[in-house]
XYZ file of C-alpha atoms in Angstrom:
557
model
C 105.648 66.218 89.520
C 108.712 68.389 90.123
C 110.175 68.855 93.565
C 110.290 72.668 93.549
C 112.099 74.006 96.627
C 110.101 77.236 96.857
C 106.649 78.602 95.834
C 106.109 78.791 92.071
C 105.437 82.545 92.215
C 109.047 83.134 93.299
C 110.621 80.386 91.200
C 112.147 81.551 87.932
C 111.454 79.914 84.598
C 115.125 78.990 84.162
C 115.103 77.076 87.463
C 111.902 75.245 86.521
C 113.346 74.212 83.167
C 116.568 72.986 84.764
C 114.633 70.983 87.363
C 112.542 69.470 84.552
C 115.696 68.517 82.663
C 117.269 66.930 85.719
C 114.161 64.793 86.149
C 113.214 63.898 82.579
C 116.292 64.655 80.474
C 115.757 65.574 76.814
C 112.090 64.564 77.195
C 111.490 67.533 79.512
C 110.288 69.542 76.533
C 107.246 67.267 76.272
C 106.130 68.436 79.726
C 106.762 72.169 79.495
C 103.915 74.659 79.138
C 104.353 78.256 78.088
C 106.900 80.215 76.083
C 110.563 79.255 76.141
C 113.842 78.984 74.298
C 116.778 77.509 76.164
C 120.061 75.626 76.010
C 121.360 73.315 78.747
C 124.909 71.970 78.810
C 125.151 68.574 80.472
C 128.767 67.869 81.529
C 127.849 64.230 82.195
C 126.924 63.438 78.602
C 128.929 66.279 77.049
C 125.760 67.253 75.155
C 124.040 70.595 74.704
C 120.238 70.429 74.603
C 118.564 73.345 72.787
C 114.800 73.737 72.504
C 112.145 76.166 71.413
C 108.525 76.290 72.569
C 105.707 74.636 70.668
C 104.534 77.757 68.794
C 107.736 79.768 68.377
C 106.901 82.455 70.909
C 110.586 82.786 71.818
C 113.375 83.097 69.230
C 116.358 80.754 68.989
C 119.081 81.407 66.406
C 122.177 79.328 65.854
C 125.282 78.913 63.690
C 126.942 75.529 63.315
C 130.218 74.551 61.720
C 130.779 70.805 61.917
C 133.412 69.805 64.501
C 134.343 73.462 64.977
C 131.674 75.525 66.698
C 128.051 75.884 67.701
C 126.899 79.420 68.499
C 123.415 80.374 69.658
C 121.514 83.496 70.724
C 118.065 85.034 70.878
C 119.150 87.729 68.381
C 120.681 86.837 65.016
C 123.052 89.822 64.977
C 124.432 88.940 68.403
C 126.333 86.017 66.855
C 127.738 88.087 64.023
C 130.105 89.965 66.348
C 132.174 86.767 66.335
C 134.627 86.771 63.389
C 134.243 82.996 63.089
C 130.578 83.394 62.099
C 130.407 84.350 58.384
C 128.720 87.701 57.772
C 126.708 87.463 54.561
C 123.222 88.827 53.969
C 120.661 86.335 52.697
C 119.264 88.082 49.631
C 116.474 85.534 49.405
C 114.945 87.006 52.558
C 115.241 90.502 51.093
C 113.138 89.265 48.188
C 110.672 87.764 50.663
C 110.371 91.154 52.336
C 109.764 92.976 49.061
C 107.033 90.475 48.196
C 105.310 90.370 51.613
C 103.313 87.247 50.840
C 106.610 85.329 51.115
C 107.318 86.239 54.751
C 106.287 82.686 55.714
C 108.826 81.147 53.303
C 110.133 78.622 55.843
C 110.786 78.001 59.542
C 114.586 77.972 59.559
C 116.267 80.642 57.419
C 117.241 84.137 58.592
C 118.444 87.329 56.917
C 122.022 85.995 57.225
C 123.208 82.971 55.287
C 125.189 81.454 58.158
C 122.514 81.933 60.830
C 119.455 79.702 61.204
C 116.316 79.584 63.328
C 115.418 76.547 65.357
C 111.875 75.810 64.201
C 108.940 75.952 66.648
C 108.325 72.685 68.464
C 111.869 71.476 67.721
C 114.907 70.622 69.807
C 118.550 70.189 68.879
C 121.117 68.026 70.632
C 124.665 69.181 69.964
C 127.579 66.845 70.630
C 131.062 66.195 69.322
C 129.437 64.029 66.668
C 127.421 66.952 65.295
C 123.927 68.355 65.651
C 120.701 66.345 65.645
C 117.466 68.321 65.196
C 114.073 66.725 65.694
C 110.457 67.785 66.047
C 109.235 67.047 69.566
C 105.791 68.634 69.164
C 103.248 68.864 66.397
C 99.795 70.247 67.140
C 97.402 67.425 67.931
C 93.765 67.537 69.028
C 93.156 67.229 72.739
C 91.287 64.215 74.147
C 87.911 63.613 72.512
C 85.431 65.082 75.019
C 82.570 62.932 73.739
C 79.103 64.372 73.267
C 78.993 67.795 74.934
C 76.308 70.436 74.926
C 77.215 73.884 73.653
C 77.145 75.192 77.214
C 79.600 72.508 78.285
C 81.940 73.479 75.443
C 81.711 77.108 76.556
C 82.370 76.232 80.180
C 85.383 74.158 79.191
C 86.706 76.957 77.005
C 86.424 79.532 79.798
C 88.212 77.218 82.218
C 91.180 76.657 79.904
C 91.248 80.275 78.673
C 91.457 81.530 82.251
C 94.341 79.162 82.945
C 96.163 80.380 79.842
C 95.745 84.041 80.769
C 96.577 83.534 84.442
C 99.804 81.731 83.549
C 100.847 84.695 81.419
C 100.078 87.224 84.139
C 102.831 85.576 86.199
C 105.247 88.469 86.599
C 106.435 90.818 89.370
C 103.713 93.280 90.472
C 103.374 96.335 88.276
C 105.191 94.878 85.277
C 102.417 93.287 83.182
C 99.714 94.804 80.967
C 97.847 94.017 77.772
C 97.289 95.368 74.318
C 93.700 96.345 73.591
C 92.943 96.799 69.903
C 89.189 97.114 70.108
C 88.786 93.705 68.514
C 87.338 90.559 69.987
C 90.655 88.753 70.551
C 92.586 91.240 72.679
C 89.258 92.401 74.118
C 88.601 88.872 75.405
C 92.088 88.655 76.913
C 91.494 91.918 78.778
C 87.907 91.025 79.754
C 89.063 87.884 81.561
C 92.561 89.095 82.428
C 91.449 92.158 84.412
C 89.609 89.933 86.914
C 92.551 87.559 87.252
C 94.927 90.497 87.616
C 92.872 91.903 90.487
C 92.651 88.488 92.132
C 96.435 88.555 92.259
C 96.168 91.814 94.199
C 97.801 93.707 91.366
C 95.070 96.346 90.866
C 93.684 97.550 87.524
C 95.190 95.943 84.418
C 97.168 98.471 82.308
C 96.094 98.433 78.654
C 97.650 100.036 75.580
C 95.799 100.925 72.369
C 96.676 102.672 69.124
C 93.990 105.168 68.063
C 93.528 108.240 65.896
C 92.798 111.595 67.468
C 89.258 112.829 66.958
C 88.970 116.327 65.570
C 85.266 116.127 64.810
C 84.081 113.420 67.175
C 80.960 112.343 65.303
C 82.525 112.264 61.852
C 85.838 110.761 62.911
C 84.396 108.015 65.077
C 82.007 107.027 62.318
C 84.904 106.842 59.881
C 87.372 104.953 62.071
C 85.558 101.918 63.364
C 88.571 100.562 65.259
C 88.922 103.790 67.204
C 85.210 103.599 67.990
C 85.623 100.054 69.316
C 88.649 100.988 71.402
C 86.852 103.940 72.970
C 84.064 101.528 73.914
C 86.485 98.871 75.167
C 88.289 101.223 77.562
C 85.029 101.791 79.435
C 85.547 98.354 81.018
C 86.111 98.492 84.745
C 89.350 97.406 86.451
C 91.626 98.548 83.637
C 94.022 101.475 83.319
C 93.979 102.467 79.631
C 96.663 104.323 77.711
C 95.928 105.615 74.204
C 98.761 106.052 71.719
C 98.215 108.274 68.650
C 100.140 108.447 65.367
C 101.322 111.944 66.343
C 102.961 110.436 69.437
C 105.420 108.659 67.166
C 107.299 111.932 66.635
C 108.666 111.705 70.170
C 109.714 108.095 69.501
C 111.054 108.714 65.996
C 114.567 107.367 66.635
C 113.638 103.889 67.926
C 110.654 103.623 65.567
C 112.657 104.376 62.430
C 115.637 102.128 63.188
C 116.960 99.415 65.463
C 114.911 96.550 64.089
C 116.361 93.066 63.736
C 114.567 92.313 60.462
C 112.972 94.626 57.881
C 109.623 92.944 58.580
C 109.725 94.475 62.064
C 110.193 98.005 60.771
C 106.843 98.120 58.995
C 104.941 97.176 62.156
C 105.267 100.661 63.614
C 102.132 100.603 65.740
C 103.286 97.497 67.589
C 106.670 98.969 68.472
C 105.025 102.228 69.557
C 102.820 100.314 72.004
C 105.748 98.345 73.412
C 107.829 101.528 73.792
C 104.976 103.274 75.580
C 104.452 100.346 77.941
C 108.171 100.158 78.670
C 108.153 103.856 79.456
C 105.492 103.144 82.084
C 107.732 100.579 83.766
C 106.136 97.448 82.311
C 108.046 94.385 81.159
C 105.269 92.204 79.690
C 102.351 92.833 77.350
C 99.665 90.254 76.633
C 97.972 90.275 73.245
C 95.373 88.330 71.266
C 97.433 87.725 68.146
C 96.585 84.027 67.914
C 92.830 84.505 68.084
C 92.257 84.705 64.333
C 93.881 81.313 63.738
C 92.529 79.582 66.841
C 88.948 80.682 66.194
C 88.983 80.237 62.413
C 86.159 78.070 61.073
C 88.242 76.592 58.253
C 86.206 74.292 55.996
C 83.065 74.326 58.164
C 80.756 75.486 55.349
C 82.281 73.012 52.902
C 81.664 70.246 55.427
C 78.037 71.362 55.805
C 77.577 71.041 52.042
C 79.295 67.657 51.870
C 77.137 66.466 54.759
C 73.949 67.494 52.962
C 73.143 70.390 55.340
C 72.466 72.784 52.462
C 69.979 75.021 54.266
C 72.433 75.643 57.089
C 75.263 76.207 54.602
C 73.297 78.790 52.603
C 72.362 80.588 55.825
C 76.035 80.786 56.809
C 77.096 81.934 53.349
C 74.462 84.687 53.350
C 75.512 85.689 56.854
C 79.154 85.896 55.802
C 78.231 88.281 52.984
C 76.352 90.511 55.435
C 79.215 90.398 57.935
C 81.803 91.303 55.306
C 79.595 93.999 53.817
C 80.786 93.024 50.364
C 80.315 90.350 47.730
C 77.205 88.430 46.779
C 75.713 85.333 48.330
C 75.419 83.711 44.892
C 79.104 84.053 43.984
C 80.162 82.877 47.462
C 77.801 79.902 47.239
C 79.285 78.931 43.868
C 82.803 79.106 45.301
C 81.876 76.906 48.273
C 80.055 74.425 46.019
C 83.123 74.065 43.816
C 85.295 73.486 46.863
C 82.882 70.893 48.275
C 82.067 68.956 45.110
C 85.125 69.053 42.860
C 87.511 66.077 43.271
C 90.809 66.879 44.968
C 92.815 66.031 41.853
C 90.891 68.650 39.865
C 91.405 71.279 42.590
C 95.140 70.523 42.713
C 95.401 71.014 38.947
C 93.422 74.263 39.200
C 95.745 75.532 41.938
C 98.779 74.618 39.853
C 97.393 76.775 37.042
C 96.295 79.589 39.358
C 99.450 79.900 41.492
C 101.713 81.384 38.777
C 99.083 84.025 38.067
C 98.830 84.880 41.748
C 102.615 85.220 41.933
C 102.595 87.575 38.947
C 99.975 89.679 40.741
C 102.081 89.771 43.922
C 105.167 90.811 41.948
C 103.260 93.485 40.054
C 101.969 94.979 43.314
C 105.448 94.998 44.875
C 108.565 97.130 44.366
C 110.890 94.226 43.573
C 113.137 94.608 40.533
C 112.289 91.964 37.884
C 115.966 91.125 37.396
C 116.459 90.582 41.132
C 113.319 88.440 41.322
C 114.596 86.301 38.470
C 118.110 86.001 39.927
C 116.776 84.932 43.294
C 114.384 82.424 41.652
C 111.328 83.957 43.222
C 109.058 81.375 41.621
C 110.837 78.537 43.408
C 110.638 80.412 46.700
C 106.920 80.906 46.218
C 106.377 77.208 45.524
C 108.409 76.249 48.602
C 106.339 78.599 50.767
C 103.093 77.108 49.443
C 104.336 73.652 50.358
C 104.241 74.408 54.081
C 100.531 75.258 53.935
C 98.201 72.227 53.957
C 96.066 72.010 50.817
C 94.714 68.468 50.893
C 91.275 67.588 52.167
C 91.185 65.738 55.468
C 87.983 64.110 56.720
C 88.940 64.990 60.313
C 87.904 68.590 61.143
C 90.122 68.622 64.257
C 93.164 67.455 62.260
C 92.527 70.195 59.681
C 92.620 72.773 62.488
C 95.905 71.407 63.847
C 97.575 71.417 60.436
C 96.986 75.139 59.911
C 98.213 76.485 63.274
C 101.985 76.521 62.742
C 102.039 77.733 59.110
C 99.704 80.611 59.883
C 101.189 81.703 63.213
C 104.987 81.395 63.089
C 105.901 84.492 61.061
C 103.604 86.829 62.992
C 104.595 85.536 66.432
C 108.298 85.799 65.616
C 107.756 89.396 64.590
C 106.029 90.177 67.907
C 108.906 88.560 69.819
C 111.630 90.484 67.979
C 109.902 93.847 68.335
C 109.198 93.240 72.012
C 112.825 92.284 72.666
C 114.041 95.427 70.885
C 112.104 97.487 73.444
C 113.156 95.381 76.489
C 109.646 93.919 76.630
C 108.123 90.457 76.408
C 105.069 89.508 74.301
C 102.717 86.831 75.630
C 99.709 85.404 73.787
C 97.220 83.340 75.831
C 95.618 82.029 72.640
C 98.811 80.075 71.936
C 98.724 78.152 75.171
C 99.202 74.455 74.360
C 96.190 73.472 76.474
C 93.933 76.010 74.792
C 95.085 75.148 71.268
C 94.421 71.452 71.829
C 91.036 72.176 73.411
C 89.986 74.406 70.510
C 90.941 71.692 68.025
C 87.834 69.834 69.211
C 85.403 72.757 68.935
C 82.515 72.075 66.532
C 82.143 74.390 63.560
C 78.943 76.052 64.767
C 80.843 77.393 67.789
C 83.321 78.998 65.418
C 80.882 80.422 62.856
C 77.261 81.364 63.498
C 75.046 83.214 61.013
C 78.172 84.269 59.136
C 79.833 85.790 62.209
C 83.212 84.263 63.127
C 84.497 83.479 66.629
C 81.041 82.578 67.895
C 82.265 81.019 71.116
C 84.251 84.141 72.022
C 81.193 86.306 71.469
C 79.200 83.958 73.694
C 81.591 83.785 76.647
C 82.223 87.545 76.702
C 78.536 88.401 77.102
C 78.349 90.841 80.042
C 82.166 91.064 80.032
C 82.797 93.103 76.876
C 80.710 96.078 75.705
C 78.269 94.906 73.029
C 79.738 97.387 70.547
C 83.028 95.469 70.814
C 81.622 91.967 71.210
C 79.301 92.366 68.217
C 81.537 94.506 66.030
C 82.250 93.455 62.484
C 85.308 94.017 60.373
C 87.282 97.156 61.152
C 89.794 99.316 59.348
C 93.164 98.738 60.984
C 95.006 101.830 62.207
C 98.538 100.515 61.794
C 98.956 102.292 58.449
C 98.731 105.728 60.054
C 101.618 105.044 62.435
C 103.902 104.032 59.568
C 102.694 107.032 57.571
C 103.580 109.407 60.420
C 107.113 108.024 60.758
C 107.729 108.105 57.002
C 106.586 111.706 56.596
C 108.585 112.761 59.656
C 111.702 111.215 58.074
C 111.197 113.487 55.046
C 110.714 116.531 57.291
C 113.961 115.743 59.094
C 115.852 115.415 55.827
C 116.527 111.722 56.413
C 114.495 110.471 53.454
C 114.450 111.478 49.797
C 113.915 109.687 46.527
C 117.498 109.896 45.241
C 119.134 108.427 48.354
C 116.421 105.789 48.636
C 116.941 104.700 45.032
C 120.702 104.568 45.551
C 120.536 102.428 48.670
C 118.092 100.002 47.064
C 119.717 99.808 43.637
C 119.559 96.251 42.326
C 116.731 95.254 44.637
C 113.920 97.623 43.719
C 112.367 98.608 40.408
C 113.388 102.273 40.046
C 110.305 103.169 37.999
C 107.942 101.560 40.519
C 109.694 103.404 43.352
C 109.416 106.727 41.521
C 105.682 106.217 40.938
C 105.182 105.324 44.597
C 107.170 108.380 45.678
C 105.126 110.734 43.499
C 101.912 109.372 45.021
C 103.349 109.749 48.516
C 104.673 113.240 47.774
C 101.197 114.334 46.652
C 99.761 113.281 50.011
C 98.608 109.845 48.863
C 99.380 106.334 50.034
C 102.715 106.027 51.854
C 102.796 102.243 52.219
C 105.269 101.459 49.433
C 107.623 104.280 50.426
C 107.511 103.171 54.054
C 108.446 99.654 52.937
C 111.348 100.965 50.873
C 112.508 103.264 53.686
C 112.462 100.356 56.142
C 114.578 98.143 53.885
C 117.029 100.964 53.131
C 117.465 101.668 56.841
C 118.093 97.996 57.570
C 120.617 97.667 54.717
C 122.451 100.770 55.909
C 122.630 99.278 59.395
C 123.943 95.997 57.948
C 126.651 97.341 55.687
C 129.276 95.805 57.931
C 129.569 93.184 60.633
C 128.303 94.410 64.023
C 130.926 95.005 66.686
C 130.918 95.015 70.460
C 131.822 98.411 71.858
C 134.695 98.294 74.332
C 132.464 99.953 76.940
C 130.186 96.900 76.754
C 132.983 94.435 77.506
C 133.218 93.475 81.174
């Protein structure tokens, strides 16, 4: 235990980390819970210890030139004001942006060739001899709980989930709230968090939701299922809801259309709008449920049922999945699961090797990337490298399978949340990515993840009487994020800041001019704006990165 000189509620994170380092040295990272990125200079050893939390909730960028310099920051561009740090855009990441499936290309590169990310769960020790980077944490299952009843699993989950949420509510009074999307993940965070927030004497929990305005209530609510779920969710007691509409983005046009660290951030307009709104209300922290999809995912549960001879149960789950999705046939799904369960791994690997090039061609065809640029950047090699970080081999251990998929599936999204939050002077916190909760969930049996084709079974169970049934038992919903990006893109045209000719000029060499023209014509006719919004985001970022950033003299103390 640490000898903390004052109550934890008034002890800052930086002090706790320093106390941990003074007690345990470099091994302090093995004992830390929560979200962190830090560097500690030790004059005794003449070493600099740098570390990033287990799931990459906090960013850590660095530049290293052997025996010359080591520069680090929480923002990549912050280092580029130093002339000694080379300023050169990494065109590979531009290609990754234009082909969105490649966002998860790796854990270390950035949009600048001389700047790197410290990977989640890694530390770096910098000394005169150089830099040594090692992985201090890889997701592992928690202790085997033995034979538990379903109720005992649920009770254990609630206990750990409450701890995870309560730890993330730790903030000065009046500065913490939560996103509330109308889904089960953020809904669960709010359902438990509101009680914990009140127990802290902090009053109703502020929540922030993106919705569409209802002109004809019956017709619009029926059409927009997420809005319907949000309107049900905000009936919960002990919360203070704020609704943000796409039209509200007009008042935030400046910060929504620019000022993003990476192009990936610019297309997540709804998220930045929520952070901006919360900041305008005086908040500093927003909780979210971003990790719920990965933590609650059932993985190969149905395949394992088939391999274990539980065919009746497997068919019931497959049929339930088809009903839940509202699409596809039970027969075709059953055939797919049977192939996955019965084909030898070597055959599946060969099939993937044949299928992957076709999938890449489909991704390229659906994107705006110029074929010549894709070829120059060796997009095929980048795609293969990205695939390599995702586990694709069968493991007999269901808990190990769960652990192997957490980092590949979470890093890119969590980094995006962190960057957007920082750009609005906010902090994003996700209780689902609490180390204790992740390790507990690794041991959950499949039937508490998937039941009758409905995912996240344990969440639906533990939120009975906490969430409205229309939220707790809702199926798939149409996400509203598109409409926020659409509003910003069309407003840019109205303001004279966006037109086809200037867009094509700024993106020359990166984007297929014919594909851009087709996308523009569709957008101009009132159709889908997604491709134009993507192009506009990249053009804005490139314009902002024409030259090395500088520090204004008024900012120098």
